[in-house]
Amino acid sequence: VQLQASGGGLGQAGGSLRLSCAASGRTFSVKGMGWFRQTPGKEREFVSALRWSDGDTLYDDSVKGRFAISGDNAKNTVYLQMSSLKPEDAAVYYCAASSSALFSKFVVTSAKYYRYWGQGTLVTVSS
Protein backbone atom coordinates (compact mmCIF):
# COMPACT_ATOMS: atom_id res chain seq x y z
CA VAL A 1 0.00 0.00 0.00
CA GLN A 2 1.28 3.42 -0.94
CA LEU A 3 -0.04 6.61 0.64
CA GLN A 4 0.18 10.06 -0.90
CA ALA A 5 -0.65 12.98 1.35
CA SER A 6 -1.41 16.44 0.07
CA GLY A 7 -3.12 19.66 1.01
CA GLY A 8 -0.69 21.12 3.49
CA GLY A 9 0.36 24.72 3.35
CA LEU A 10 -0.09 27.99 5.14
CA GLY A 11 -3.25 28.55 7.08
CA GLN A 12 -4.33 31.43 9.25
CA ALA A 13 -5.24 31.11 12.88
CA GLY A 14 -8.97 30.59 12.98
CA GLY A 15 -8.97 29.44 9.38
CA SER A 16 -9.24 26.09 7.67
CA LEU A 17 -7.21 23.63 5.65
CA ARG A 18 -8.05 20.24 4.23
CA LEU A 19 -5.57 17.43 3.93
CA SER A 20 -6.01 14.46 1.63
CA CYS A 21 -4.41 11.05 1.63
CA ALA A 22 -4.82 8.77 -1.35
CA ALA A 23 -4.07 5.08 -1.00
CA SER A 24 -3.00 2.84 -3.84
CA GLY A 25 -1.86 -0.72 -4.22
CA ARG A 26 -3.36 -3.45 -2.06
CA THR A 27 -5.99 -1.15 -0.60
CA PHE A 28 -8.39 -4.04 0.05
CA SER A 29 -6.18 -4.95 3.01
CA VAL A 30 -6.61 -1.55 4.67
CA LYS A 31 -9.09 -1.55 7.54
CA GLY A 32 -8.36 1.80 9.09
CA MET A 33 -6.56 5.03 8.37
CA GLY A 34 -5.23 7.74 10.59
CA TRP A 35 -3.52 11.06 10.77
CA PHE A 36 -0.56 11.88 12.95
CA ARG A 37 1.50 15.02 13.27
CA GLN A 38 5.03 15.80 14.33
CA THR A 39 6.98 18.91 15.23
CA PRO A 40 10.76 19.15 15.50
CA GLY A 41 12.14 17.42 18.56
CA LYS A 42 8.86 15.77 19.45
CA GLU A 43 7.41 12.36 18.91
CA ARG A 44 4.78 11.77 16.30
CA GLU A 45 1.38 12.25 17.90
CA PHE A 46 -2.04 10.90 17.06
CA VAL A 47 -4.60 13.26 15.57
CA SER A 48 -7.50 11.22 14.21
CA ALA A 49 -8.47 7.84 12.80
CA LEU A 50 -11.20 6.33 10.67
CA ARG A 51 -12.40 2.76 10.34
CA TRP A 52 -13.54 2.00 6.80
CA SER A 53 -16.09 -0.68 7.62
CA ASP A 54 -18.49 1.53 9.54
CA GLY A 55 -17.01 5.02 9.38
CA ASP A 56 -16.22 5.05 13.07
CA THR A 57 -13.85 7.86 14.01
CA LEU A 58 -11.56 8.84 16.87
CA TYR A 59 -9.94 12.15 17.69
CA ASP A 60 -7.30 13.41 20.02
CA ASP A 61 -8.78 15.79 22.56
CA SER A 62 -6.65 18.63 21.21
CA VAL A 63 -8.50 18.60 17.87
CA LYS A 64 -11.92 17.32 18.86
CA GLY A 65 -14.61 19.65 17.62
CA ARG A 66 -12.23 21.42 15.22
CA PHE A 67 -10.98 18.65 12.93
CA ALA A 68 -13.05 16.15 11.00
CA ILE A 69 -11.83 12.98 9.34
CA SER A 70 -13.76 11.43 6.47
CA GLY A 71 -13.19 8.96 3.72
CA ASP A 72 -14.19 8.23 0.15
CA ASN A 73 -14.14 4.50 -0.46
CA ALA A 74 -14.44 4.84 -4.20
CA LYS A 75 -11.32 6.99 -4.32
CA ASN A 76 -9.47 5.17 -1.52
CA THR A 77 -8.90 8.59 -0.04
CA VAL A 78 -9.17 9.89 3.49
CA TYR A 79 -9.50 13.57 4.34
CA LEU A 80 -8.74 15.68 7.35
CA GLN A 81 -10.75 18.90 7.46
CA MET A 82 -9.00 21.23 9.87
CA SER A 83 -10.96 24.23 11.12
CA SER A 84 -10.41 26.87 13.77
CA LEU A 85 -6.70 26.43 13.28
CA LYS A 86 -4.37 27.30 16.11
CA PRO A 87 -0.64 28.05 15.93
CA GLU A 88 -0.02 24.84 17.85
CA ASP A 89 -1.56 22.85 14.97
CA ALA A 90 1.50 23.64 12.86
CA ALA A 91 3.36 20.40 12.15
CA VAL A 92 4.17 17.85 9.51
CA TYR A 93 1.06 15.75 9.11
CA TYR A 94 1.36 12.09 8.21
CA CYS A 95 -1.36 9.76 7.05
CA ALA A 96 -1.14 6.10 7.90
CA ALA A 97 -2.98 2.90 7.12
CA SER A 98 -3.56 -0.25 9.11
CA SER A 99 -4.63 -3.75 8.17
CA SER A 100 -5.85 -4.46 11.67
CA ALA A 101 -9.54 -4.82 12.40
CA LEU A 102 -9.02 -3.51 15.91
CA PHE A 103 -10.32 0.00 16.52
CA SER A 104 -10.11 1.05 20.11
CA LYS A 105 -8.66 4.30 21.37
CA PHE A 106 -5.84 2.42 23.05
CA VAL A 107 -4.86 0.79 19.77
CA VAL A 108 -5.35 3.37 17.01
CA THR A 109 -3.61 6.17 18.86
CA SER A 110 -0.34 4.25 18.68
CA ALA A 111 1.90 4.63 15.65
CA LYS A 112 2.68 0.92 15.98
CA TYR A 113 -0.86 0.12 14.88
CA TYR A 114 -0.13 1.38 11.38
CA ARG A 115 1.84 -0.55 8.82
CA TYR A 116 1.89 1.98 6.02
CA TRP A 117 2.85 5.65 6.13
CA GLY A 118 2.67 8.55 3.73
CA GLN A 119 5.46 11.04 3.19
CA GLY A 120 4.06 13.85 5.30
CA THR A 121 2.69 17.24 4.40
CA LEU A 122 3.67 20.46 6.15
CA VAL A 123 1.05 22.65 7.79
CA THR A 124 2.01 26.09 9.03
CA VAL A 125 -0.35 28.43 10.85
CA SER A 126 0.10 32.18 10.97
CA SER A 127 -1.20 34.02 13.99
PDB file of C-alpha atoms in Angstrom:
ATOM      1  CA  VAL A   1       0.000   0.000   0.000  1.00  0.00           C
ATOM      2  CA  GLN A   2       1.282   3.415  -0.937  1.00  0.00           C
ATOM      3  CA  LEU A   3      -0.043   6.607   0.638  1.00  0.00           C
ATOM      4  CA  GLN A   4       0.183  10.056  -0.898  1.00  0.00           C
ATOM      5  CA  ALA A   5      -0.655  12.978   1.346  1.00  0.00           C
ATOM      6  CA  SER A   6      -1.412  16.444   0.066  1.00  0.00           C
ATOM      7  CA  GLY A   7      -3.122  19.660   1.007  1.00  0.00           C
ATOM      8  CA  GLY A   8      -0.694  21.125   3.489  1.00  0.00           C
ATOM      9  CA  GLY A   9       0.357  24.722   3.353  1.00  0.00           C
ATOM     10  CA  LEU A  10      -0.091  27.991   5.137  1.00  0.00           C
ATOM     11  CA  GLY A  11      -3.254  28.554   7.081  1.00  0.00           C
ATOM     12  CA  GLN A  12      -4.331  31.433   9.245  1.00  0.00           C
ATOM     13  CA  ALA A  13      -5.237  31.115  12.876  1.00  0.00           C
ATOM     14  CA  GLY A  14      -8.968  30.585  12.975  1.00  0.00           C
ATOM     15  CA  GLY A  15      -8.972  29.442   9.378  1.00  0.00           C
ATOM     16  CA  SER A  16      -9.242  26.085   7.672  1.00  0.00           C
ATOM     17  CA  LEU A  17      -7.209  23.634   5.647  1.00  0.00           C
ATOM     18  CA  ARG A  18      -8.047  20.237   4.229  1.00  0.00           C
ATOM     19  CA  LEU A  19      -5.570  17.428   3.929  1.00  0.00           C
ATOM     20  CA  SER A  20      -6.008  14.465   1.631  1.00  0.00           C
ATOM     21  CA  CYS A  21      -4.409  11.052   1.630  1.00  0.00           C
ATOM     22  CA  ALA A  22      -4.817   8.772  -1.352  1.00  0.00           C
ATOM     23  CA  ALA A  23      -4.075   5.085  -0.996  1.00  0.00           C
ATOM     24  CA  SER A  24      -3.005   2.840  -3.840  1.00  0.00           C
ATOM     25  CA  GLY A  25      -1.860  -0.717  -4.223  1.00  0.00           C
ATOM     26  CA  ARG A  26      -3.364  -3.451  -2.060  1.00  0.00           C
ATOM     27  CA  THR A  27      -5.988  -1.152  -0.605  1.00  0.00           C
ATOM     28  CA  PHE A  28      -8.386  -4.041   0.048  1.00  0.00           C
ATOM     29  CA  SER A  29      -6.179  -4.947   3.009  1.00  0.00           C
ATOM     30  CA  VAL A  30      -6.607  -1.549   4.666  1.00  0.00           C
ATOM     31  CA  LYS A  31      -9.095  -1.554   7.537  1.00  0.00           C
ATOM     32  CA  GLY A  32      -8.357   1.803   9.092  1.00  0.00           C
ATOM     33  CA  MET A  33      -6.556   5.032   8.370  1.00  0.00           C
ATOM     34  CA  GLY A  34      -5.232   7.736  10.586  1.00  0.00           C
ATOM     35  CA  TRP A  35      -3.523  11.060  10.774  1.00  0.00           C
ATOM     36  CA  PHE A  36      -0.558  11.884  12.950  1.00  0.00           C
ATOM     37  CA  ARG A  37       1.496  15.023  13.273  1.00  0.00           C
ATOM     38  CA  GLN A  38       5.029  15.804  14.327  1.00  0.00           C
ATOM     39  CA  THR A  39       6.979  18.913  15.232  1.00  0.00           C
ATOM     40  CA  PRO A  40      10.765  19.146  15.503  1.00  0.00           C
ATOM     41  CA  GLY A  41      12.140  17.424  18.561  1.00  0.00           C
ATOM     42  CA  LYS A  42       8.858  15.774  19.455  1.00  0.00           C
ATOM     43  CA  GLU A  43       7.409  12.356  18.908  1.00  0.00           C
ATOM     44  CA  ARG A  44       4.776  11.770  16.295  1.00  0.00           C
ATOM     45  CA  GLU A  45       1.378  12.248  17.899  1.00  0.00           C
ATOM     46  CA  PHE A  46      -2.036  10.903  17.058  1.00  0.00           C
ATOM     47  CA  VAL A  47      -4.604  13.260  15.567  1.00  0.00           C
ATOM     48  CA  SER A  48      -7.499  11.223  14.211  1.00  0.00           C
ATOM     49  CA  ALA A  49      -8.475   7.835  12.804  1.00  0.00           C
ATOM     50  CA  LEU A  50     -11.204   6.334  10.667  1.00  0.00           C
ATOM     51  CA  ARG A  51     -12.401   2.758  10.343  1.00  0.00           C
ATOM     52  CA  TRP A  52     -13.535   2.001   6.800  1.00  0.00           C
ATOM     53  CA  SER A  53     -16.086  -0.680   7.625  1.00  0.00           C
ATOM     54  CA  ASP A  54     -18.493   1.532   9.540  1.00  0.00           C
ATOM     55  CA  GLY A  55     -17.014   5.022   9.377  1.00  0.00           C
ATOM     56  CA  ASP A  56     -16.217   5.048  13.071  1.00  0.00           C
ATOM     57  CA  THR A  57     -13.850   7.859  14.011  1.00  0.00           C
ATOM     58  CA  LEU A  58     -11.563   8.843  16.867  1.00  0.00           C
ATOM     59  CA  TYR A  59      -9.940  12.152  17.687  1.00  0.00           C
ATOM     60  CA  ASP A  60      -7.302  13.411  20.019  1.00  0.00           C
ATOM     61  CA  ASP A  61      -8.776  15.789  22.564  1.00  0.00           C
ATOM     62  CA  SER A  62      -6.647  18.628  21.215  1.00  0.00           C
ATOM     63  CA  VAL A  63      -8.499  18.600  17.873  1.00  0.00           C
ATOM     64  CA  LYS A  64     -11.919  17.317  18.856  1.00  0.00           C
ATOM     65  CA  GLY A  65     -14.612  19.654  17.620  1.00  0.00           C
ATOM     66  CA  ARG A  66     -12.230  21.417  15.222  1.00  0.00           C
ATOM     67  CA  PHE A  67     -10.979  18.653  12.927  1.00  0.00           C
ATOM     68  CA  ALA A  68     -13.053  16.148  11.003  1.00  0.00           C
ATOM     69  CA  ILE A  69     -11.833  12.979   9.340  1.00  0.00           C
ATOM     70  CA  SER A  70     -13.756  11.434   6.474  1.00  0.00           C
ATOM     71  CA  GLY A  71     -13.195   8.958   3.721  1.00  0.00           C
ATOM     72  CA  ASP A  72     -14.190   8.227   0.153  1.00  0.00           C
ATOM     73  CA  ASN A  73     -14.138   4.498  -0.463  1.00  0.00           C
ATOM     74  CA  ALA A  74     -14.438   4.842  -4.200  1.00  0.00           C
ATOM     75  CA  LYS A  75     -11.319   6.993  -4.319  1.00  0.00           C
ATOM     76  CA  ASN A  76      -9.468   5.173  -1.519  1.00  0.00           C
ATOM     77  CA  THR A  77      -8.903   8.590  -0.037  1.00  0.00           C
ATOM     78  CA  VAL A  78      -9.170   9.891   3.495  1.00  0.00           C
ATOM     79  CA  TYR A  79      -9.497  13.567   4.335  1.00  0.00           C
ATOM     80  CA  LEU A  80      -8.741  15.683   7.351  1.00  0.00           C
ATOM     81  CA  GLN A  81     -10.746  18.895   7.459  1.00  0.00           C
ATOM     82  CA  MET A  82      -8.999  21.232   9.865  1.00  0.00           C
ATOM     83  CA  SER A  83     -10.958  24.231  11.124  1.00  0.00           C
ATOM     84  CA  SER A  84     -10.412  26.872  13.775  1.00  0.00           C
ATOM     85  CA  LEU A  85      -6.704  26.426  13.275  1.00  0.00           C
ATOM     86  CA  LYS A  86      -4.368  27.299  16.106  1.00  0.00           C
ATOM     87  CA  PRO A  87      -0.640  28.047  15.928  1.00  0.00           C
ATOM     88  CA  GLU A  88      -0.018  24.836  17.852  1.00  0.00           C
ATOM     89  CA  ASP A  89      -1.562  22.851  14.972  1.00  0.00           C
ATOM     90  CA  ALA A  90       1.497  23.641  12.864  1.00  0.00           C
ATOM     91  CA  ALA A  91       3.359  20.402  12.154  1.00  0.00           C
ATOM     92  CA  VAL A  92       4.173  17.852   9.513  1.00  0.00           C
ATOM     93  CA  TYR A  93       1.065  15.746   9.113  1.00  0.00           C
ATOM     94  CA  TYR A  94       1.360  12.092   8.208  1.00  0.00           C
ATOM     95  CA  CYS A  95      -1.356   9.762   7.047  1.00  0.00           C
ATOM     96  CA  ALA A  96      -1.145   6.102   7.900  1.00  0.00           C
ATOM     97  CA  ALA A  97      -2.983   2.897   7.119  1.00  0.00           C
ATOM     98  CA  SER A  98      -3.560  -0.254   9.105  1.00  0.00           C
ATOM     99  CA  SER A  99      -4.629  -3.755   8.171  1.00  0.00           C
ATOM    100  CA  SER A 100      -5.851  -4.465  11.673  1.00  0.00           C
ATOM    101  CA  ALA A 101      -9.542  -4.818  12.396  1.00  0.00           C
ATOM    102  CA  LEU A 102      -9.024  -3.513  15.912  1.00  0.00           C
ATOM    103  CA  PHE A 103     -10.315  -0.002  16.518  1.00  0.00           C
ATOM    104  CA  SER A 104     -10.107   1.049  20.107  1.00  0.00           C
ATOM    105  CA  LYS A 105      -8.665   4.301  21.372  1.00  0.00           C
ATOM    106  CA  PHE A 106      -5.843   2.422  23.054  1.00  0.00           C
ATOM    107  CA  VAL A 107      -4.861   0.793  19.767  1.00  0.00           C
ATOM    108  CA  VAL A 108      -5.348   3.365  17.009  1.00  0.00           C
ATOM    109  CA  THR A 109      -3.613   6.169  18.863  1.00  0.00           C
ATOM    110  CA  SER A 110      -0.342   4.252  18.681  1.00  0.00           C
ATOM    111  CA  ALA A 111       1.903   4.627  15.654  1.00  0.00           C
ATOM    112  CA  LYS A 112       2.684   0.919  15.976  1.00  0.00           C
ATOM    113  CA  TYR A 113      -0.862   0.123  14.877  1.00  0.00           C
ATOM    114  CA  TYR A 114      -0.130   1.380  11.376  1.00  0.00           C
ATOM    115  CA  ARG A 115       1.843  -0.554   8.824  1.00  0.00           C
ATOM    116  CA  TYR A 116       1.889   1.979   6.022  1.00  0.00           C
ATOM    117  CA  TRP A 117       2.848   5.645   6.127  1.00  0.00           C
ATOM    118  CA  GLY A 118       2.674   8.550   3.732  1.00  0.00           C
ATOM    119  CA  GLN A 119       5.456  11.036   3.185  1.00  0.00           C
ATOM    120  CA  GLY A 120       4.062  13.850   5.300  1.00  0.00           C
ATOM    121  CA  THR A 121       2.693  17.240   4.402  1.00  0.00           C
ATOM    122  CA  LEU A 122       3.673  20.457   6.154  1.00  0.00           C
ATOM    123  CA  VAL A 123       1.055  22.646   7.790  1.00  0.00           C
ATOM    124  CA  THR A 124       2.009  26.085   9.035  1.00  0.00           C
ATOM    125  CA  VAL A 125      -0.345  28.435  10.846  1.00  0.00           C
ATOM    126  CA  SER A 126       0.096  32.175  10.972  1.00  0.00           C
ATOM    127  CA  SER A 127      -1.199  34.019  13.992  1.00  0.00           C
TER     128      SER A 127
END
